[in-house]
Tab-separated table of C-alpha atoms and ligand atoms in Angstrom:
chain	number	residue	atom	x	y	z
A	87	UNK	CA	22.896	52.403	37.417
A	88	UNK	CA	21.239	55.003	35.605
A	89	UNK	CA	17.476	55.286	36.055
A	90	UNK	CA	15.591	55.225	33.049
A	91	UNK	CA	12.601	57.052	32.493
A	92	UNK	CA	9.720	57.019	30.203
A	93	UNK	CA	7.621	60.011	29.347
A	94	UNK	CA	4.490	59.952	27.369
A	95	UNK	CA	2.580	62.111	25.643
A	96	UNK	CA	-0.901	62.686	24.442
A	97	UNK	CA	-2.389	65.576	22.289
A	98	UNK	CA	-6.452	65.547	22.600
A	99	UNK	CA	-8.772	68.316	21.493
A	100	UNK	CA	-9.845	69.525	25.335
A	101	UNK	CA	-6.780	68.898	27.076
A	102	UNK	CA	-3.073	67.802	26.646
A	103	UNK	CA	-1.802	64.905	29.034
A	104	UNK	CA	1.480	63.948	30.281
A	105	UNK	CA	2.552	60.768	32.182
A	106	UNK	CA	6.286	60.422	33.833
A	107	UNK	CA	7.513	57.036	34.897
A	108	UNK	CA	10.256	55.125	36.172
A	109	UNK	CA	10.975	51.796	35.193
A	110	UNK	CA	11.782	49.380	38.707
A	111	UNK	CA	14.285	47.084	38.808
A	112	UNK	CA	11.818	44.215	38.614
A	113	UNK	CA	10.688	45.836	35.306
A	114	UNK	CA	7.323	47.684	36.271
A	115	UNK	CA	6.711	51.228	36.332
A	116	UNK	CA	6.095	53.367	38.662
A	117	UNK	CA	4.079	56.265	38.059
A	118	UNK	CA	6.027	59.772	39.166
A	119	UNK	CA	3.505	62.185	38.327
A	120	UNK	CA	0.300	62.876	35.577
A	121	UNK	CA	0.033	66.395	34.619
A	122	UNK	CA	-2.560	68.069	32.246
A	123	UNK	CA	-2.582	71.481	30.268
A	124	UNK	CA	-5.920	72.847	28.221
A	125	UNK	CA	-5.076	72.105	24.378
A	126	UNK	CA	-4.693	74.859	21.975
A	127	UNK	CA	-4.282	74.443	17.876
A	128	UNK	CA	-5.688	71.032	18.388
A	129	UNK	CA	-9.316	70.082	16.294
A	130	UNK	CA	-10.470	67.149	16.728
A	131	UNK	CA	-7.222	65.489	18.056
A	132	UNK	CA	-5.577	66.758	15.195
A	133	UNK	CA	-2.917	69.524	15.581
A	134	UNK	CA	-4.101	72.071	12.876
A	135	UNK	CA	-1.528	75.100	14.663
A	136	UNK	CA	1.819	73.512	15.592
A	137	UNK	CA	3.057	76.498	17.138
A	138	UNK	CA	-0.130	77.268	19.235
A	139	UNK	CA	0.252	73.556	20.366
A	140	UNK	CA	4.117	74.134	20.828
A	141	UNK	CA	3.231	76.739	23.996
A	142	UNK	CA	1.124	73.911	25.677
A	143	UNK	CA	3.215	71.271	25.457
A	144	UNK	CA	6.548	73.567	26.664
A	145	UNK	CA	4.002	74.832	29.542
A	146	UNK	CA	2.850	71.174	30.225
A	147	UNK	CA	7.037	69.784	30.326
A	148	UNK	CA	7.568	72.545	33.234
A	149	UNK	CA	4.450	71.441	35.166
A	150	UNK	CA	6.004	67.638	34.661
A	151	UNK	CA	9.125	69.056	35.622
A	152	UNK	CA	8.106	70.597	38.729
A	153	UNK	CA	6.431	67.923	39.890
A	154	UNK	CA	8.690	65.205	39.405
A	155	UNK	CA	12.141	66.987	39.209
A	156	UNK	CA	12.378	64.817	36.280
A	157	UNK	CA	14.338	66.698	33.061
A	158	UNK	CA	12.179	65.622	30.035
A	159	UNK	CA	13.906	65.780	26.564
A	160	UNK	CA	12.138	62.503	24.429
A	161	UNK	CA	8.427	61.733	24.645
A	162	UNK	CA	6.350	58.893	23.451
A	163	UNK	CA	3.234	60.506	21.413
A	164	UNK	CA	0.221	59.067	20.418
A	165	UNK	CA	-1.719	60.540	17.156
A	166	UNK	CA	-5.574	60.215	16.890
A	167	UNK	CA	-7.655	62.220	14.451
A	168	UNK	CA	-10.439	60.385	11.949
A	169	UNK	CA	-8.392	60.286	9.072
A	170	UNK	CA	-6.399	57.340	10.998
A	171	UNK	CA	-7.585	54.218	8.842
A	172	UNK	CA	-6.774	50.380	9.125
A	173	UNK	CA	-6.452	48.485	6.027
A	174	UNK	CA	-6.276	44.427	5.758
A	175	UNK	CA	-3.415	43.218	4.077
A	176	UNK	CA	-1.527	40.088	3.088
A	177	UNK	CA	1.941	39.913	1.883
A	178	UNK	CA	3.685	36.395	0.398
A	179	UNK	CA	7.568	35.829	0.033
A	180	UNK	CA	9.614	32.444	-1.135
A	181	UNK	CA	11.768	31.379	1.920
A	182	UNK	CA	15.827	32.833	1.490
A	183	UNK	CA	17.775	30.030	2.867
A	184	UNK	CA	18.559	26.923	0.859
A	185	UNK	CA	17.541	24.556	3.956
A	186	UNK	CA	14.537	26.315	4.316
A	187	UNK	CA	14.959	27.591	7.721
A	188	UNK	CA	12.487	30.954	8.254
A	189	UNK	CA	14.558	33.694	9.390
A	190	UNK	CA	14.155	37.250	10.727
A	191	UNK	CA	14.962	38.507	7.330
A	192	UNK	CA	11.698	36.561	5.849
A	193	UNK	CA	9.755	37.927	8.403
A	194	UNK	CA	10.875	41.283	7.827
A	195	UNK	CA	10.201	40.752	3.978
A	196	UNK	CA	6.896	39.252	4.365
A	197	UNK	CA	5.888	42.138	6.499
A	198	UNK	CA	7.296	44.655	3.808
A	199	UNK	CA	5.323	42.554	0.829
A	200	UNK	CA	1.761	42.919	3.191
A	201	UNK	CA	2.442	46.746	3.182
A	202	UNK	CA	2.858	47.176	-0.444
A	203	UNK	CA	-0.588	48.333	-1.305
A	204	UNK	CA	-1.660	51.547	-2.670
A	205	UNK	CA	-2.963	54.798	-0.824
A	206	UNK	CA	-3.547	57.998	-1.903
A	207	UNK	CA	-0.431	61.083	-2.046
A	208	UNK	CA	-0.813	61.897	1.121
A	209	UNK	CA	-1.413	58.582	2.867
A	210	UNK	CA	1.363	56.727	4.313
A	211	UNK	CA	1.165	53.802	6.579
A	212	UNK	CA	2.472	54.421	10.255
A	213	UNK	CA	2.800	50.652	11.561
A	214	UNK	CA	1.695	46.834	10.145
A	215	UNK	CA	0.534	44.569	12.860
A	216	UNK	CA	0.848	40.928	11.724
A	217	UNK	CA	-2.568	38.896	12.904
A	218	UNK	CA	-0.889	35.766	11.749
A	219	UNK	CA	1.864	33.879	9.836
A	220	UNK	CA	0.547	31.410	7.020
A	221	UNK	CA	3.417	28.656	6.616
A	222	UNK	CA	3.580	26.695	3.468
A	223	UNK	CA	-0.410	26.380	3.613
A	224	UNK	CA	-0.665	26.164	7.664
A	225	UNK	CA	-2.203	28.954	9.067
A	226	UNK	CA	-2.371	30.354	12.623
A	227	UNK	CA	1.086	30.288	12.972
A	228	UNK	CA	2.332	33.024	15.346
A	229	UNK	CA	5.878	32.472	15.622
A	230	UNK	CA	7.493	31.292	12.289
A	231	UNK	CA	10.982	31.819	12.655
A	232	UNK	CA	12.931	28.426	12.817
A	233	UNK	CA	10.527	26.747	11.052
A	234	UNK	CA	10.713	24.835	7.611
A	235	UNK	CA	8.926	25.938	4.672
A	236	UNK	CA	9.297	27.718	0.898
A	237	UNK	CA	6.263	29.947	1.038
A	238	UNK	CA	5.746	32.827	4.088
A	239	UNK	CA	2.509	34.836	3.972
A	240	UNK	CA	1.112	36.857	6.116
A	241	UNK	CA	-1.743	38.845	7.264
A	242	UNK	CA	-1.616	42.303	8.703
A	243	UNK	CA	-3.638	45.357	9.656
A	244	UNK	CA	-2.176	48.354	8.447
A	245	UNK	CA	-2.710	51.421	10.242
A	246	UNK	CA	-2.623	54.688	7.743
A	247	UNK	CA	-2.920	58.365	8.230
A	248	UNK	CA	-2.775	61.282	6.829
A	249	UNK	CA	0.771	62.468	6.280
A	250	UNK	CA	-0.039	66.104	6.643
A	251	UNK	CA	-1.376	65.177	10.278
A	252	UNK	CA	1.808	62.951	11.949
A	253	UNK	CA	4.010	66.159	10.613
A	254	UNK	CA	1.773	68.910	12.630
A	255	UNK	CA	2.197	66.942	15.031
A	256	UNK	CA	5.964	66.202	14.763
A	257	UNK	CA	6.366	69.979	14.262
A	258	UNK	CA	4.389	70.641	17.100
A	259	UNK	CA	6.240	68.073	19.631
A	260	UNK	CA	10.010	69.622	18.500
A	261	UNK	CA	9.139	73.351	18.645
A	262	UNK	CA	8.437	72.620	21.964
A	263	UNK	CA	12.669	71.489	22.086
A	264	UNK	CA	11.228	67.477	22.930
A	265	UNK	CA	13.158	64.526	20.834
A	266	UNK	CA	10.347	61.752	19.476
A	267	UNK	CA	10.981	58.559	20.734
A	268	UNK	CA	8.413	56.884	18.718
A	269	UNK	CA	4.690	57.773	17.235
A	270	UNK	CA	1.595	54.782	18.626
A	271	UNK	CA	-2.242	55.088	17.029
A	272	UNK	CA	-3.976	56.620	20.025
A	273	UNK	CA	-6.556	54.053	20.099
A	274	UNK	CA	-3.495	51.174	20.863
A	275	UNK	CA	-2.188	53.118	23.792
A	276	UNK	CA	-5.947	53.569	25.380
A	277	UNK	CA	-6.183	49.205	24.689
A	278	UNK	CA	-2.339	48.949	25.862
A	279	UNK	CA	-3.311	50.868	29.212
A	280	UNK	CA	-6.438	48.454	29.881
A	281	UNK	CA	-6.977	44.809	28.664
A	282	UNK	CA	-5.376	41.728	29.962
A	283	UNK	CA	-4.324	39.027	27.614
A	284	UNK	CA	-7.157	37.037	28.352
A	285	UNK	CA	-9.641	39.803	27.264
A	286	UNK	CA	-7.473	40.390	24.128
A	287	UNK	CA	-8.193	36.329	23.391
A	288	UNK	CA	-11.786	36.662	24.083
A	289	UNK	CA	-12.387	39.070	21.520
A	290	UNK	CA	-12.650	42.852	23.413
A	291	UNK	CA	-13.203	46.309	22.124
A	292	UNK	CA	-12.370	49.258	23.480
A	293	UNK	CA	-13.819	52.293	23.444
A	294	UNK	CA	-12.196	55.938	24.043
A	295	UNK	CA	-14.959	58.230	24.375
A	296	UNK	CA	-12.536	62.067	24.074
A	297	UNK	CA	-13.804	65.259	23.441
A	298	UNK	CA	-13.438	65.550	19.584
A	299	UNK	CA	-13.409	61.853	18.403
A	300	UNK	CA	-14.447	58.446	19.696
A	301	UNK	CA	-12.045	55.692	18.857
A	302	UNK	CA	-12.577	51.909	18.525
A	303	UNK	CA	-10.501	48.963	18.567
A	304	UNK	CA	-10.715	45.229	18.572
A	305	UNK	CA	-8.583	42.978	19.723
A	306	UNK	CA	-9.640	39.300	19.129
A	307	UNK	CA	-7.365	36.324	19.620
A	308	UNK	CA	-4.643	38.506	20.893
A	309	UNK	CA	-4.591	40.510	17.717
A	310	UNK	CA	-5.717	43.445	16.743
A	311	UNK	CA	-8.075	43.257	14.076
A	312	UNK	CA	-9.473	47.095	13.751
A	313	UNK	CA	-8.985	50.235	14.294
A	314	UNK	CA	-11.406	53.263	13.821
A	315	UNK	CA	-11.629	56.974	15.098
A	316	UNK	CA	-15.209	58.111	14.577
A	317	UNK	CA	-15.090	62.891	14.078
A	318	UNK	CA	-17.218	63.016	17.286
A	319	UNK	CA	-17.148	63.049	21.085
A	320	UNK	CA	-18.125	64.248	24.113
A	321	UNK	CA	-17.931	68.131	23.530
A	322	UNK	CA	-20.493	67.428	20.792
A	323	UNK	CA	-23.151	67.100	24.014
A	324	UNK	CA	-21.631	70.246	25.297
A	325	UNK	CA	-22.723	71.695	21.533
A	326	UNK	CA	-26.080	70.174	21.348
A	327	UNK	CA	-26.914	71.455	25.472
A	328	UNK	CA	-25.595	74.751	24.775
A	329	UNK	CA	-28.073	75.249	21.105
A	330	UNK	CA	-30.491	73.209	23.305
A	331	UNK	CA	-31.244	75.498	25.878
A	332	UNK	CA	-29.475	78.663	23.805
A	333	UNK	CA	-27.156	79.563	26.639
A	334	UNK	CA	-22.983	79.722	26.305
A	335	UNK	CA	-20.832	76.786	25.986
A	336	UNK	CA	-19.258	77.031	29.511
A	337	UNK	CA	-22.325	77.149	31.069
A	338	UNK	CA	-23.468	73.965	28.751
A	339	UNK	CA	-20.415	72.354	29.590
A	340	UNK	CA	-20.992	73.036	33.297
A	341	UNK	CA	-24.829	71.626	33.088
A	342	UNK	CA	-23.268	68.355	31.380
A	343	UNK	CA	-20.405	67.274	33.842
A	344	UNK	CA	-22.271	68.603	36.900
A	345	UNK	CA	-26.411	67.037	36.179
A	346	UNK	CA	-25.591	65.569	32.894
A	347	UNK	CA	-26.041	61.287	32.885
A	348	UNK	CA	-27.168	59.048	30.462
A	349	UNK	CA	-30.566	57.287	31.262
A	350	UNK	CA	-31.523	60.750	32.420
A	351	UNK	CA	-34.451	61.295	30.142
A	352	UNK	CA	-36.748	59.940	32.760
A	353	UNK	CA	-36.688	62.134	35.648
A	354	UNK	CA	-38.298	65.306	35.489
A	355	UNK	CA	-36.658	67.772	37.767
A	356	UNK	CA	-35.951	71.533	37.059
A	357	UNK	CA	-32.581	71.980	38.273
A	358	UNK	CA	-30.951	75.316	39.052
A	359	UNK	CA	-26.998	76.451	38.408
A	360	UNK	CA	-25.502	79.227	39.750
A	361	UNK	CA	-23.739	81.564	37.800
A	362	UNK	CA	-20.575	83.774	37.817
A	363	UNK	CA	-22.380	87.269	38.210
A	364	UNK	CA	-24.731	85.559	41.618
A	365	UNK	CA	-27.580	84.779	39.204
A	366	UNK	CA	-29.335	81.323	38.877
A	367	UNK	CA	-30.128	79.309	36.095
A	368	UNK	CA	-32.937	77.425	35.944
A	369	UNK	CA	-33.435	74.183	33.675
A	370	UNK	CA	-35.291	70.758	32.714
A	371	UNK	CA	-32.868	68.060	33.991
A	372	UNK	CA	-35.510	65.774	31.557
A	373	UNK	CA	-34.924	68.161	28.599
A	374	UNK	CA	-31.179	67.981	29.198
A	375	UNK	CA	-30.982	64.364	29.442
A	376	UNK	CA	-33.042	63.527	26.184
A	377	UNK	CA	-30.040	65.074	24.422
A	378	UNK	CA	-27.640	63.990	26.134
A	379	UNK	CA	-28.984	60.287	25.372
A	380	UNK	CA	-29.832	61.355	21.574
A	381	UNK	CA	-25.887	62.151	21.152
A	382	UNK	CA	-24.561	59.176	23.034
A	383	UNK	CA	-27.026	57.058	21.204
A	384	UNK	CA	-25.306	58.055	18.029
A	385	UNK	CA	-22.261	57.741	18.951
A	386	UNK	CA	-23.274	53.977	19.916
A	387	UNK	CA	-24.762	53.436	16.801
A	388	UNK	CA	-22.105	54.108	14.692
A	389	UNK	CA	-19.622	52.082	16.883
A	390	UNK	CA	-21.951	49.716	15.915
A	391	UNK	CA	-21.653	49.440	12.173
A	392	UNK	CA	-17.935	49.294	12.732
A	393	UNK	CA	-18.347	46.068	14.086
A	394	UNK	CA	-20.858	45.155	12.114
A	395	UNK	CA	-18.526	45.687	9.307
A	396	UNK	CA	-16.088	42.895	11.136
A	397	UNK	CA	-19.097	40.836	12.424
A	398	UNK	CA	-18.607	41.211	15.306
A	399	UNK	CA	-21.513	43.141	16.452
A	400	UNK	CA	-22.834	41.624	19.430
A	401	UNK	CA	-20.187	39.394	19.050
A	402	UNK	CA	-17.326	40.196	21.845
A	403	UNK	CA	-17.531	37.557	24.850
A	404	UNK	CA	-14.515	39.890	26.397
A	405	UNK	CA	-16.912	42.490	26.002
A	406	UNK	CA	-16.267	46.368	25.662
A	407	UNK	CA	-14.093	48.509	27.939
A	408	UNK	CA	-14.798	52.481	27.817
A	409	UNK	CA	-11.778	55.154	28.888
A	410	UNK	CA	-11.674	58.773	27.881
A	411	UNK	CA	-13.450	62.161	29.711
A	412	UNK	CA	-16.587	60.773	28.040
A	413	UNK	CA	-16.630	57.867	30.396
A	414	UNK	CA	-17.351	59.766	32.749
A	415	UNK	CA	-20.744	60.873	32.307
A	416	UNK	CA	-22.715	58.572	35.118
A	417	UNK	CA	-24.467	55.482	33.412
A	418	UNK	CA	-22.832	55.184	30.273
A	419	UNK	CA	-21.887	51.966	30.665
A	420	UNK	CA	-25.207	50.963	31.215
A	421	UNK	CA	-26.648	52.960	28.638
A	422	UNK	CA	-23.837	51.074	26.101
A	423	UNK	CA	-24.483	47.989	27.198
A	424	UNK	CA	-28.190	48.220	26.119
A	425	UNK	CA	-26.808	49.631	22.942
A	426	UNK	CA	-24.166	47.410	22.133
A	427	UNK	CA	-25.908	44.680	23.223
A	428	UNK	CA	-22.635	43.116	24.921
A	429	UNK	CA	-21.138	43.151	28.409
A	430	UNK	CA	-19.257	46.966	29.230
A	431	UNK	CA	-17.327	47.984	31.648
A	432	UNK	CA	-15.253	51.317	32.498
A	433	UNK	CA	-11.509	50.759	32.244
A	434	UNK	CA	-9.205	50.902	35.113
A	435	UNK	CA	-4.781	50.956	34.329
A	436	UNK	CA	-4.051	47.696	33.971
A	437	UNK	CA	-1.049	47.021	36.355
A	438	UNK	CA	-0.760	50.108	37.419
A	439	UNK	CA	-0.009	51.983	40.633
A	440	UNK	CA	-1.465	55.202	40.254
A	441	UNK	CA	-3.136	58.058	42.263
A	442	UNK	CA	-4.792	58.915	38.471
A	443	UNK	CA	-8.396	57.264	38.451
A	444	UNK	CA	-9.605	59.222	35.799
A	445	UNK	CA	-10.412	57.586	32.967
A	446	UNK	CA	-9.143	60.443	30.642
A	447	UNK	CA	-5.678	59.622	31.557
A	448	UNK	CA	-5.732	55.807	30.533
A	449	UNK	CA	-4.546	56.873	27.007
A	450	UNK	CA	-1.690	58.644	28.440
A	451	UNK	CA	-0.815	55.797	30.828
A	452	UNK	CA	-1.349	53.247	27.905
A	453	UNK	CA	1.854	54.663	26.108
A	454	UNK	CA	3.971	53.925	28.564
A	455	UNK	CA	2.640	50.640	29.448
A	456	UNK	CA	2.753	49.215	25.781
A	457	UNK	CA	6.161	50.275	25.006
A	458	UNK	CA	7.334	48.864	28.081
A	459	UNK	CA	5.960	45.735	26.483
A	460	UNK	CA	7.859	46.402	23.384
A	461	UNK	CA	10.983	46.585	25.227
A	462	UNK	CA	10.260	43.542	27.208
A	463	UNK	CA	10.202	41.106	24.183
A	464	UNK	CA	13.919	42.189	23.765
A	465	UNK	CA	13.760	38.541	21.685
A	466	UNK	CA	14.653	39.429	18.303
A	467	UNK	CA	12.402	36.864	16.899
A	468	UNK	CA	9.462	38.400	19.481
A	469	UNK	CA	10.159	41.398	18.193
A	470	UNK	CA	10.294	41.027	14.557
A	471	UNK	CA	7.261	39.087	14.332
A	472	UNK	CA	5.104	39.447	16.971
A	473	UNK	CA	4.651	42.932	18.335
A	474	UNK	CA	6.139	44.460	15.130
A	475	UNK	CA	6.760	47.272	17.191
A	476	UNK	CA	3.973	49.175	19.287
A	477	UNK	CA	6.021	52.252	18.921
A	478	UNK	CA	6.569	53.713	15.565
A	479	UNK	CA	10.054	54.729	15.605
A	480	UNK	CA	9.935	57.798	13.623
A	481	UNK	CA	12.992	57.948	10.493
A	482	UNK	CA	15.433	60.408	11.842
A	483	UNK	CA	14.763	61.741	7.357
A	484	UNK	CA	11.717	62.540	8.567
A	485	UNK	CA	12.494	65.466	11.529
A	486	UNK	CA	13.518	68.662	9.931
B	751	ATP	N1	-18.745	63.994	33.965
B	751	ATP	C1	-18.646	64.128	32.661
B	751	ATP	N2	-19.694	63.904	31.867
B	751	ATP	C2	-19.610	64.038	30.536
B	751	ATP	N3	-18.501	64.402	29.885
B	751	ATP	C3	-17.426	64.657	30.624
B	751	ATP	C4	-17.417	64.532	32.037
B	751	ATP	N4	-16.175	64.860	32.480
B	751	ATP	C5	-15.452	65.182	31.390
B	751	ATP	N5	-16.187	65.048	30.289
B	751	ATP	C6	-15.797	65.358	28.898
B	751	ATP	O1	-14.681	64.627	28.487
B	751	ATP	C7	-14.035	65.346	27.428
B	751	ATP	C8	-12.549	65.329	27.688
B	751	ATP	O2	-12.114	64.014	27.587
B	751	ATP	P1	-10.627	63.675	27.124
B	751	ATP	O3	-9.668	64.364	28.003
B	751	ATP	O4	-10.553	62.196	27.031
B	751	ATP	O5	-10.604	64.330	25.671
B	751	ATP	P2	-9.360	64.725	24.775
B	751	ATP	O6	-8.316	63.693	24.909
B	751	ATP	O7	-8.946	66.109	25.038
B	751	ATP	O8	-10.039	64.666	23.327
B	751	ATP	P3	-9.799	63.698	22.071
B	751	ATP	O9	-9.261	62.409	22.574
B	751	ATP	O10	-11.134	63.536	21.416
B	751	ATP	O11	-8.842	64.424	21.203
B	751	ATP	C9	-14.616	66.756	27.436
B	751	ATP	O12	-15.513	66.911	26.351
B	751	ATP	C10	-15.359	66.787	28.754
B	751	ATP	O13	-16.490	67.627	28.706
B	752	MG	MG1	-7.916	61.862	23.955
């Protein structure tokens, strides 16, 4: 039998990442290798140069091909970037059949009707994922197909971007001679990679704390119910070190993975870096930690209005789980937990056997475990009205 293989894809403002994997017999995945490549014509997870990007992906497939003498031609790819939006909508259709029996074709209407809503030119909407099914009246109804009724609503969240971004990004993907085998929100495959079911019931957030952008996204009752990707991340504390103590971004970026931690602001240490040339660098590990705690502390706070804006601030008993580079300053899960004011914890791959700990990869590895889920509720009425498809299967009008 032919093995299949699933290769994933994810374009972030510091680095690009790369996950191969097989899929078992029993239906898991097995992880064949995790490669990384620095990013170039990326901004803030956006791909602003296609062709610049084009390089780094064709130099990241030959480091994926070397190390898992796998040949790579299609590649799930998440797209991140603040101009990613969700939008709430609700869409209502009269039952087809003349014994009222609900049938894919409903579903597929009702979901059409909840994404009729208008966005601006260059808007589109990249996937609808239904919260519920509303069935003559009865709401909460997850599954609708085989039941009785005249009236189908339901309500969705829409996730929208910018049109210009998903085609940089498609350019970018086939100049590097790589098919598309379907387009996820980034902050999905990061929540795909992590949370159990039971987390997703609870009501859980989670947070992906990258270089350019933060993203958000809550998941309560199994659903999602928001989505946003907030224009600043990590290498906005490399910024504010490097003005800080006027010295070059390397060297700031050097001072915040090596001394940098959240909750740092108390100690009072000078702390000395060697540099390149044999010189040393001397510093206040107190001076560097105030801003290190200023930025995070923003970053917090306006993760905080967006779930203030669902209510839910506070308000998670499955609490919040962080991935990303960011997570990996020491303490910031302490430091969001006072913050937040809710339980946090750093993400680990859910399911996953993997030699990759890092929780920068868990947005790669996400991508591959979520469409494995998609292909695993092969039921067509799963399908059609459940998952609604993690993977946006991109319309073959749309490549070039
Ligand atoms: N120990 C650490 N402390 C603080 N930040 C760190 C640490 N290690 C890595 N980082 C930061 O994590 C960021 C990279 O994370 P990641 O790979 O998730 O970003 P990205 O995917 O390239 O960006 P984005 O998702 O925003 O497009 C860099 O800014 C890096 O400085
Ligand atoms: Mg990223």
């Amino acid at each position: 039998m032919k093995q299949r293989i699933l290769v994933a894809l994810d374009i972030g403002t510091n680095s690009l990442k790369m996950a191969i994997a097989k899929i078992k017999e029993d239906g898991g995945l097995e992880i064949l290798g995790v490669v990384e490549e620095p990013s170039s014509g990326v901004r803030k997870s956006v791909v602003v140069r296609p062709e610049e990007t084009a390089k780094r992906i064709a130099s990241l497939v030959r480091k994926a091909e070397q190390m898992t003498s796998v040949h790579i031609k299609e590649v799930i790819v998440s797209l991140g970037g603040s101009r990613l939006f969700a939008v709430s909508s609700h869409g209502l259709v009269a039952v087809s059949r003349a014994d009222g029996d609900i049938s894919k074709e409903d579903v597929d209407r009702v979901l059409q009707a909840a994404q009729t809503f208008s966005l601006s030119q260059n808007q589109e909407i990249l996937e609808a994922y239904p919260t519920q099914y509303v069935v003559d009246g009865e709401e909460g109804i997850r599954e609708p197909i085989g039941m009785k009724a005249v009236r189908l609503e339901t309500d969705v969240i829409a996730v929208c971007l910018f049109s210009p971004d998903l085609k940089n990004l498609t350019a970018a993907v086939l100049e590097a001679n790589l098919e598309i085998a379907g387009v996820v929100p980034s902050p999905l495959a990061a929540a795909y990679g992590m949370l159990s079911a039971q987390e997703k019931e609870m009501g859980v957030a989670v947070v992906e704390l990258g270089a350019g952008t933060t993203s958000l996204a809550v998941f309560e009752e199994e659903d999602l119910k928001h989505i946003a990707i907030l224009p600043v991340g990590a290498e906005n504390i490399t910024h504010d070190i490097a003005i800080g103590l006027r010295i070059e971004h390397d060297l700031a970026e050097r001072i915040k993975t090596e001394f940098g931690t959240c909750l740092g602001s108390k100690g009072k240490r000078m702390e000395k870096i060697e540099l390149a040339n044999g010189e040393t660098f001397t510093f206040s590990s107190k001076f560097v930690g105030h801003i290190i705690e200023e930025r995070v502390k923003e970053i917090f706070q306006l993760l905080n209005k967006e779930l203030k804006k669902l209510g839910k601030q506070g308000q998670l008993p499955g609490g919040v789980v962080i991935c990303g580079g960011g997570a990996k300053l020491p303490k910031i899960a302490e430091f969001a937990k006072k913050e937040l004011k809710l339980p946090v914890k750093i993400g680990s791959a859910k399911g996953l056997i993997t030699l990759q700990e890092d929780p920068a990869f868990l947005g790669v590895l996400g991508l591959l475990v979520g469409n494995l889920q998609d292909e695993e509720s092969t039921s067509v009425t799963q399908k059609s009205s459940r998952t609604a498809g993690f993977l946006k299967k991109l319309l073959k009008s749309f490549i070039p």
